[in-house]
Short mmCIF file of C-alpha atoms and ligand atoms in Angstrom, two decimals:
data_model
loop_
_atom_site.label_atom_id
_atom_site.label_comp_id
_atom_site.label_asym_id
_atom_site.label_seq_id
_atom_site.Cartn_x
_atom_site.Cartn_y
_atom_site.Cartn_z
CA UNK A 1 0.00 0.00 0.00
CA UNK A 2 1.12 2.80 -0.94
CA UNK A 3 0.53 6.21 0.95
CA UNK A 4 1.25 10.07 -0.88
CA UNK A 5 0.62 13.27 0.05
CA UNK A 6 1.59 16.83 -0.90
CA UNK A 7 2.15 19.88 1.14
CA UNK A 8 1.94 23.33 -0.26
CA UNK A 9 4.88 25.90 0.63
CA UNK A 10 2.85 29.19 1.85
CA UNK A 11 5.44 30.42 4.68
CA UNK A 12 2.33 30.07 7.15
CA UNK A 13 4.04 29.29 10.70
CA UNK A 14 2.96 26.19 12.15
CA UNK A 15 0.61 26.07 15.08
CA UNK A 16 -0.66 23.09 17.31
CA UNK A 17 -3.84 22.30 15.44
CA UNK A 18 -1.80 21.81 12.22
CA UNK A 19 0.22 19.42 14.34
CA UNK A 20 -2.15 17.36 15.85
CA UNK A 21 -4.50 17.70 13.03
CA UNK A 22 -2.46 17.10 10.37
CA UNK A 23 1.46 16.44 10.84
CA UNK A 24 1.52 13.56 13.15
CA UNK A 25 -0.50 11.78 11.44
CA UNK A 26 1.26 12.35 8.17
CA UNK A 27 4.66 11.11 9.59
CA UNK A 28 2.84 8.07 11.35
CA UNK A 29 1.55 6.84 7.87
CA UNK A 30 4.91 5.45 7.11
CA UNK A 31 5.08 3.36 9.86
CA UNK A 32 2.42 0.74 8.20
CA UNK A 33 2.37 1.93 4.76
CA UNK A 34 5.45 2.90 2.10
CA UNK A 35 5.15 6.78 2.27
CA UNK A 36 5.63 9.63 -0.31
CA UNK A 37 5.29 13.25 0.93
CA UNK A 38 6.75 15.77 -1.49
CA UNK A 39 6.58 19.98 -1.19
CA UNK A 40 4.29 21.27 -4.07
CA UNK A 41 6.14 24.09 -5.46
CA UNK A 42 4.92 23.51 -9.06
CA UNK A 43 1.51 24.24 -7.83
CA UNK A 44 2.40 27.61 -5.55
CA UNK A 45 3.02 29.29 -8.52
CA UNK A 46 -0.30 29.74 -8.53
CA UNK A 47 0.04 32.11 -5.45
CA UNK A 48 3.44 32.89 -4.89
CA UNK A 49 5.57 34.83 -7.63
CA UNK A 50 8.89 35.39 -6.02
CA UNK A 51 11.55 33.11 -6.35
CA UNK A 52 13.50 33.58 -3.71
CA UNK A 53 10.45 33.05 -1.55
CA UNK A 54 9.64 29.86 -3.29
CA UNK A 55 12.76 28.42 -2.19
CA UNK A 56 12.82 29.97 1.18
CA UNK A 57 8.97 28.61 2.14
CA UNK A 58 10.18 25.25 0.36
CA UNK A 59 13.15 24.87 2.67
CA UNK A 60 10.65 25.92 5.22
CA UNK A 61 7.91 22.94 4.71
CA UNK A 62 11.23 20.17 4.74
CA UNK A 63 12.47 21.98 8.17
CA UNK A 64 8.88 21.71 9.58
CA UNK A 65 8.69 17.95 9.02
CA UNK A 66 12.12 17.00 9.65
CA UNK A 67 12.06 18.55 13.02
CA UNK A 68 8.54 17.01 13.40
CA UNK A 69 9.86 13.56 13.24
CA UNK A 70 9.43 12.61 9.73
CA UNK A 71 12.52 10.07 9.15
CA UNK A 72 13.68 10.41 5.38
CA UNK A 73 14.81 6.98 5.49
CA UNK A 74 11.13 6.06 5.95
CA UNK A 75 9.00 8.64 4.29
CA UNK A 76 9.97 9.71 0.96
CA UNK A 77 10.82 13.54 0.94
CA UNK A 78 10.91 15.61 -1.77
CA UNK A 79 10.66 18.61 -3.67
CA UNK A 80 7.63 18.35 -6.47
CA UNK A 81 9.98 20.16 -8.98
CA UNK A 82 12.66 17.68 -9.11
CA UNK A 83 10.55 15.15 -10.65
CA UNK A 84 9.81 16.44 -13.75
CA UNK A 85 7.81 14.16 -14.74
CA UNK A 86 5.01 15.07 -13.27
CA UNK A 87 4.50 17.91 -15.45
CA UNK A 88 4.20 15.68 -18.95
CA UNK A 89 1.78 13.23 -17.54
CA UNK A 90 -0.27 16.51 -16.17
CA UNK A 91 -0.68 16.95 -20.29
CA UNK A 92 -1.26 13.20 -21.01
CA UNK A 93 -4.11 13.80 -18.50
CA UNK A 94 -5.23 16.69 -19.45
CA UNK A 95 -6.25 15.63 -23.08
CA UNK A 96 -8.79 13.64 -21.00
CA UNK A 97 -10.22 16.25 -18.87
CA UNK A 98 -13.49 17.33 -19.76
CA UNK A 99 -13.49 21.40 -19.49
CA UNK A 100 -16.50 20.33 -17.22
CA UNK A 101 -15.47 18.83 -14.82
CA UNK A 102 -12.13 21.62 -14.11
CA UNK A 103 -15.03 24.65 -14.32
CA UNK A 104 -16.76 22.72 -10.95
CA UNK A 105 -13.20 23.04 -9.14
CA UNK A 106 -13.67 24.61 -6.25
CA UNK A 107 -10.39 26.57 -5.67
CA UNK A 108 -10.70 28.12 -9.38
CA UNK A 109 -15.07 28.68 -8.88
CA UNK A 110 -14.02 30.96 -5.74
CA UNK A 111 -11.31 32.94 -7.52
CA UNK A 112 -13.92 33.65 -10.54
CA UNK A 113 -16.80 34.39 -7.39
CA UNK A 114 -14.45 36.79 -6.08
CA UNK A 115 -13.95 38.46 -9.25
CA UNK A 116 -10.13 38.22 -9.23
CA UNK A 117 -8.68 37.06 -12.48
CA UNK A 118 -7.69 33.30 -12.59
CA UNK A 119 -4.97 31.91 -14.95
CA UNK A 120 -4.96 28.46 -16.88
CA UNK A 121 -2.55 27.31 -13.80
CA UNK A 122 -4.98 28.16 -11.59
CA UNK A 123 -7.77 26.37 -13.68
CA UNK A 124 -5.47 23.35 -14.37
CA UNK A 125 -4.37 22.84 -10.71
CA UNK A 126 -6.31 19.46 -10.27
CA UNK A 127 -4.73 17.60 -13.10
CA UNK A 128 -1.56 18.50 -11.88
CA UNK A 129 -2.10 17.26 -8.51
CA UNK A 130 -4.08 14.60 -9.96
CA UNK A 131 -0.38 13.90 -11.93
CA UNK A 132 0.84 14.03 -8.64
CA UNK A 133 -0.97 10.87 -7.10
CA UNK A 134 -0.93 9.29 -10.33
CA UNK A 135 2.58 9.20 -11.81
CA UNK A 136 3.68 7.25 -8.15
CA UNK A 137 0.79 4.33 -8.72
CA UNK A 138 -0.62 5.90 -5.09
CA UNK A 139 -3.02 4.22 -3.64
CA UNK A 140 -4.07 6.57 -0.35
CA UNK A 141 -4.11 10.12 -0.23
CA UNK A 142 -4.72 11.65 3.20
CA UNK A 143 -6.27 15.11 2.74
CA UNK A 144 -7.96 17.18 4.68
CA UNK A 145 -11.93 17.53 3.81
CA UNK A 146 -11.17 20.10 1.18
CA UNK A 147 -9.14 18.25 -1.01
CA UNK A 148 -11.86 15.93 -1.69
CA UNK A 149 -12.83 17.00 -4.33
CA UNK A 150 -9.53 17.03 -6.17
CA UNK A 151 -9.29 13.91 -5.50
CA UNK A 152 -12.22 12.44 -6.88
CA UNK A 153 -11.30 14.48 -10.29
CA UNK A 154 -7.99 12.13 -9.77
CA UNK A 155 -9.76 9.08 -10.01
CA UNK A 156 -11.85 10.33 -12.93
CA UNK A 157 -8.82 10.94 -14.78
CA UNK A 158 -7.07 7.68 -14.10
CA UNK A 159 -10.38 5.94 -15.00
CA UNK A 160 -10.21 8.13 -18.21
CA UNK A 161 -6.61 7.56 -19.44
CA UNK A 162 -7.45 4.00 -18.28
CA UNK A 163 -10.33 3.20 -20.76
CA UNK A 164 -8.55 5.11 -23.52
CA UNK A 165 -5.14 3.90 -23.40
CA UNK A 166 -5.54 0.60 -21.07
CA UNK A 167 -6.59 -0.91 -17.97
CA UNK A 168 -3.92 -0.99 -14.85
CA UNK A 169 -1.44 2.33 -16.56
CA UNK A 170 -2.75 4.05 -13.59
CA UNK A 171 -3.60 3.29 -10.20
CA UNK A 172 -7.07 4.86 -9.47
CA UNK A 173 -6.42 6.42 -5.83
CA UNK A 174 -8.47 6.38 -2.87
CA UNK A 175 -8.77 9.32 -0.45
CA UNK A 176 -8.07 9.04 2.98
CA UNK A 177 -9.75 11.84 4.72
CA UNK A 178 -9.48 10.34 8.86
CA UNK A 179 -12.96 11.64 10.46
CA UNK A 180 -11.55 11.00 14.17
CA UNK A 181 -9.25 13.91 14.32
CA UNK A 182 -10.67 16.34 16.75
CA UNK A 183 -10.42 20.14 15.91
CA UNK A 184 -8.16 21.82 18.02
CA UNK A 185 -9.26 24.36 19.51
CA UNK A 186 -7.66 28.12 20.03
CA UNK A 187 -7.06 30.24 22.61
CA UNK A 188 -10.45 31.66 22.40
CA UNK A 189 -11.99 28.63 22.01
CA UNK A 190 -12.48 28.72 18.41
CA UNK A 191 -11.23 26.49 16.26
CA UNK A 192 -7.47 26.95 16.16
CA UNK A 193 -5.89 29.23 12.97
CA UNK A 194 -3.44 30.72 12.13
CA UNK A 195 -5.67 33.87 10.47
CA UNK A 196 -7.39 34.51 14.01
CA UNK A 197 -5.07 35.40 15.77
CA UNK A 198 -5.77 32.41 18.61
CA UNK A 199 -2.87 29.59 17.66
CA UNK A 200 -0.31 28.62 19.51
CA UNK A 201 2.75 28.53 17.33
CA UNK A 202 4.96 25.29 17.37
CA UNK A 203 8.05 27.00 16.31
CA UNK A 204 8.11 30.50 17.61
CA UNK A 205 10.45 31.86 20.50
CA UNK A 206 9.69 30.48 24.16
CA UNK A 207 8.15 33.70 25.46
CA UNK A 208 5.52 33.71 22.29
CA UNK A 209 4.21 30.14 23.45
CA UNK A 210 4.17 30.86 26.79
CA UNK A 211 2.11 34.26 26.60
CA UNK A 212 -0.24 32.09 24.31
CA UNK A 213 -0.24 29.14 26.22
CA UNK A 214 -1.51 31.78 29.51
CA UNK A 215 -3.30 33.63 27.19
CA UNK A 216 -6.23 30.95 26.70
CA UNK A 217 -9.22 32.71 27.45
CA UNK A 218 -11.15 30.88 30.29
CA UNK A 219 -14.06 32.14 32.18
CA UNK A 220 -14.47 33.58 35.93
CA UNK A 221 -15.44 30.32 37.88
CA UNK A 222 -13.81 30.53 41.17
CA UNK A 223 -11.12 27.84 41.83
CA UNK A 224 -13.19 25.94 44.43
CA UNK A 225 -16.17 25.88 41.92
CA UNK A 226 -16.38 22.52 39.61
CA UNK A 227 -15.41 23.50 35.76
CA UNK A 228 -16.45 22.40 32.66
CA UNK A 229 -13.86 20.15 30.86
CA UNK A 230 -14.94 21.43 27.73
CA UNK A 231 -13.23 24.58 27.49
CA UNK A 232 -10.46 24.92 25.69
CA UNK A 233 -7.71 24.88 28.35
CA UNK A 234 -8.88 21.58 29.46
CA UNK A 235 -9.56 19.94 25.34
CA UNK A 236 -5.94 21.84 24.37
CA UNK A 237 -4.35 20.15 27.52
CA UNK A 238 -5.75 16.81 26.91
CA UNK A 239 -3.60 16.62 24.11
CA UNK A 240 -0.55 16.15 25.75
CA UNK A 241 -2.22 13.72 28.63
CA UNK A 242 -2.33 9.65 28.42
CA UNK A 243 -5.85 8.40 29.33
CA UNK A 244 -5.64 8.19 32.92
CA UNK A 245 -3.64 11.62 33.13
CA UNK A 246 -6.88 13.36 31.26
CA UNK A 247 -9.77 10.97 33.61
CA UNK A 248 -8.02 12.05 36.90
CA UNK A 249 -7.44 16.26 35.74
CA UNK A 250 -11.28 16.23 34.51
CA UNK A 251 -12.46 14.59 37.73
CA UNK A 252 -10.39 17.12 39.30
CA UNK A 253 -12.12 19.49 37.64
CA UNK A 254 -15.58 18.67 38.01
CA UNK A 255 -15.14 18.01 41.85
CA UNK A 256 -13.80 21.86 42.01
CA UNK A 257 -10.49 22.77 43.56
CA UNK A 258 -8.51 23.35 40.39
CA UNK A 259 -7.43 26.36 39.25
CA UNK A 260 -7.21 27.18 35.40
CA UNK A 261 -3.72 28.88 36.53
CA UNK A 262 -2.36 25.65 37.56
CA UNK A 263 -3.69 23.40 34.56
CA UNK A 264 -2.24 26.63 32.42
CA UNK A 265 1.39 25.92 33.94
CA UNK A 266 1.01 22.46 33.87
CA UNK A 267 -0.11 22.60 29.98
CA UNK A 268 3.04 25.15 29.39
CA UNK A 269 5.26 22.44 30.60
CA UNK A 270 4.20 19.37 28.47
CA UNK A 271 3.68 22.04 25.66
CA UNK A 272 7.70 22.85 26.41
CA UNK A 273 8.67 19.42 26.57
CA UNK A 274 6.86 18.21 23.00
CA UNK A 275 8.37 20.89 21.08
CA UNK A 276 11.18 22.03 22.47
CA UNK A 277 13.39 19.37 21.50
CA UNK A 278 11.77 20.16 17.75
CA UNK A 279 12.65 23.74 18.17
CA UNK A 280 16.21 23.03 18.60
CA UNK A 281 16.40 20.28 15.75
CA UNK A 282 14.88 22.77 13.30
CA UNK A 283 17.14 25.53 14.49
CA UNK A 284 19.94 22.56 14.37
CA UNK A 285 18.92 21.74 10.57
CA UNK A 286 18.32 25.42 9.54
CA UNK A 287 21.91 26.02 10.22
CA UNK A 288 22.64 22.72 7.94
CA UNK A 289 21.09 23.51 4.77
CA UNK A 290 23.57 21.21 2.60
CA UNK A 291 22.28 18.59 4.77
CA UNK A 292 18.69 19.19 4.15
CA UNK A 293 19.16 19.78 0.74
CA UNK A 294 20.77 15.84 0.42
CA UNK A 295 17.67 14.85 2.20
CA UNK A 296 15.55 16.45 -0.88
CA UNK A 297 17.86 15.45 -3.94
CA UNK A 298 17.65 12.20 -2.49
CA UNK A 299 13.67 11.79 -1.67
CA UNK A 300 13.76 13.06 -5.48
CA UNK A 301 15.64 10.83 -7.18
CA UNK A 302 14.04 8.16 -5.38
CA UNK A 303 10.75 8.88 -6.06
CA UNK A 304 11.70 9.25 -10.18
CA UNK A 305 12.83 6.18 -10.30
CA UNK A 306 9.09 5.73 -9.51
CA UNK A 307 7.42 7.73 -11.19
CA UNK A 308 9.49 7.61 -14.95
CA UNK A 309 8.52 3.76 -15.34
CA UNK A 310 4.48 4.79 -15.17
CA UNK A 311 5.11 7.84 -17.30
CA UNK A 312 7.47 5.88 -19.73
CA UNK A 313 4.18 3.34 -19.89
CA UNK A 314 1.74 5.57 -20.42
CA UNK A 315 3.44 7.58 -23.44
CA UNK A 316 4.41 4.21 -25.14
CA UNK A 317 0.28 3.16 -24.56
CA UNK A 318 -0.73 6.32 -26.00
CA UNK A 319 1.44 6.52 -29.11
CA UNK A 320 4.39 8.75 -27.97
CA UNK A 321 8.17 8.44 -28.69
CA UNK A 322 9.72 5.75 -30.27
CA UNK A 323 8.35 2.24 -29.88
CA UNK A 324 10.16 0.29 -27.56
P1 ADP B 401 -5.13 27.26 9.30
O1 ADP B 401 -6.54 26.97 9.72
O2 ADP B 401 -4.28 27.75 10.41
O3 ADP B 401 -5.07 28.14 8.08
P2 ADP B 401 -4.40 25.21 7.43
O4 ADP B 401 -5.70 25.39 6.72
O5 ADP B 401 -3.16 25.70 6.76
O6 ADP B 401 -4.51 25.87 8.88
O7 ADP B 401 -4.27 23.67 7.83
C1 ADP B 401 -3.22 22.81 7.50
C2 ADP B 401 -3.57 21.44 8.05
O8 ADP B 401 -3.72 21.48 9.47
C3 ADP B 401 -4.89 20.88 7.51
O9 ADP B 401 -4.75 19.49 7.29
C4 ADP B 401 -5.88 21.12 8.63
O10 ADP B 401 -6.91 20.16 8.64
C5 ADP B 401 -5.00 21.00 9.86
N1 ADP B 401 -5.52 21.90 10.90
C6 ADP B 401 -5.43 23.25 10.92
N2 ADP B 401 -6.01 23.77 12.03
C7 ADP B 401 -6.50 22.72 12.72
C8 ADP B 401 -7.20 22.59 13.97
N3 ADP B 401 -7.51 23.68 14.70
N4 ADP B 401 -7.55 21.37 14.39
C9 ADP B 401 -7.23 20.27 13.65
N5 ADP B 401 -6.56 20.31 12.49
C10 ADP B 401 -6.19 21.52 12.02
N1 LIG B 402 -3.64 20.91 -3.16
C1 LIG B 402 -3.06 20.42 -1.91
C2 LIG B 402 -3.29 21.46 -0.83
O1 LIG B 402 -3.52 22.62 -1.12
C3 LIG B 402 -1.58 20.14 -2.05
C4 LIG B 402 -1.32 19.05 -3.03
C5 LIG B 402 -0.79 19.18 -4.27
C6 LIG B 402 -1.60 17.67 -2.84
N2 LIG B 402 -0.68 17.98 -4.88
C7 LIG B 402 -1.18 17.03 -4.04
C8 LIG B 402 -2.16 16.93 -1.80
C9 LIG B 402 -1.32 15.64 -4.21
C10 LIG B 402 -2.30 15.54 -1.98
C11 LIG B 402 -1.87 14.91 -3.18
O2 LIG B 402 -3.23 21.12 0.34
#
């Protein structure tokens, strides 16, 4: 089985939702399954036009991971743009795209709803992440809800090139979109993001988690008074708990007696001692950027030597190049 996912480089700091919504999980993945994860630059050129911040929020994504866990030797790293590939079967796949289907994609609907002008990259973004899943033979693609639907279109256009060149050229893909992940909430309770203002960053200087970490907003219950487990300070502390821990701080809680000060503290500490030790490795790596770059070169090369069999079958099934 094999597992792929892509990550777009936006320069967005990471916060804790993103971690325990999204990360973890991603990095667990290749501990049951063969895992590709590469950094979509081809497809943030939809958004981002500088070059030099390209590369930086490129470098940026690998960092993020690396000092997250992810263990190249396990999970597949690399950059989108060093497979090449990717960007001829994106035209093989194309010629099978009904206009229809691309003029229902959500990403490129919104852009026309909001009256801003949207290019043919922009309209053409699904078959190149559909070229994405397809030119590695993936079988699961954990996404978030919103990628749904560009995933479906990637199973349309594998079924497509399928029945027009022949069966089993392409793996048609499943989405893996894990319904159990709790949202994480913010500071104010909300759902934790990075555009209101109420995340608590993973990688930002001590004092900036700390002041976040006391900043969660709870209410005025005195400390003798039983509290609901529901607010955030209690669901954001959780995280970082084993069972029992969490069952004996939310009878605590209910009984009355606890003080949100104290759980605060306590919650700074295990928030300290997760991602401290991932602050220094990315600080660690940052200052090694020959070594991250051999950790990309090598995830792509690797993953080539995947993908250029599938392309080289589907050109010689479709009439391309010489016949072999
Ligand atoms: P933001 O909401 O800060 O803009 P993104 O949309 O960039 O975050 O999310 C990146 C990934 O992190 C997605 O897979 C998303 O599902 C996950 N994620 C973000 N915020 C949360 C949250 N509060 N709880 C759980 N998962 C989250
Ligand atoms: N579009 C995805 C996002 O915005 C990133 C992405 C590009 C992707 N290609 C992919 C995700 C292939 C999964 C598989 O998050």
């Amino acid at each position: 089985m094999r597992v792929l996912s892509g990550i777009q480089p936006s320069g967005d700091f990471l916060h804790l939702g993103n971690y325990f919504g999204a990360i973890r999980q991603q990095i667990h993945l290749a501990d049951s399954h063969e895992a590709l994860l590469f950094i979509a630059d081809y497809h943030s050129m939809t958004s981002v036009r500088d070059a030099a911040l390209r590369r930086e929020y490129t470098q940026g994504v690998a960092l993020d991971y690396l000092a997250c866990g992810l263990d190249p030797d396990r999970t597949l790293l690399f950059r989108q743009s060093d497979v090449p590939e990717v960007c001829e079967l994106a035209w093989l796949l194309s010629t099978v795209t009904p206009m229809g289907l691309l003029e229902r994609g959500h990403a490129y609907k919104d852009r026309i709803a909001q009256g801003q002008p949207a290019d043919h990259g922009l309209f053409a973004y699904p078959v190149l992440q559909a070229a994405d899943i397809l030119l590695y033979h993936a079988d699961l693609v954990p996404v978030g809800q919103d990628q749904k639907q560009h995933i479906e279109m990637a199973r349309d256009m594998a079924q497509r090139f399928n029945n027009t060149y022949g069966e089993d050229l392409l793996v048609v893909p499943e989405p893996f979109i894990p319904d159990d992940v709790a949202v994480v909430p913010g500071t104010d309770g909300r759902k934790m993001s990075k555009s209101y203002g109420n995340a608590i960053p993973m990688f930002a200087a001590p004092k900036a988690v700390k002041k976040a970490v006391m900043g969660i907003v709870t209410d005025s219950t005195p400390v003798e008074e039983p509290k609901d487990t529901k607010a955030a300070v209690f669901q954001i502390w959780s995280l970082f708990a084993e069972d029992a821990e969490r069952e004996d701080l939310f009878a605590r809680a209910t009984a009355g007696g606890l003080g949100y000060g104290d759980v605060k503290k306590d919650l700074h500490r295990r928030v300290e001692a997760l991602f401290e030790p991932m602050r220094e490795r990315r600080a660690a790596l940052e200052a090694k950027p020959d070594e991250v770059e051999a950790i990309l070169s090598e995830g792509g090369r690797r993953a080539r030597e995947i993908g250029r069999p599938v392309l080289d079958a589907c050109r010689q099934a479709a009439g391309l190049g010489a016949r072999v």
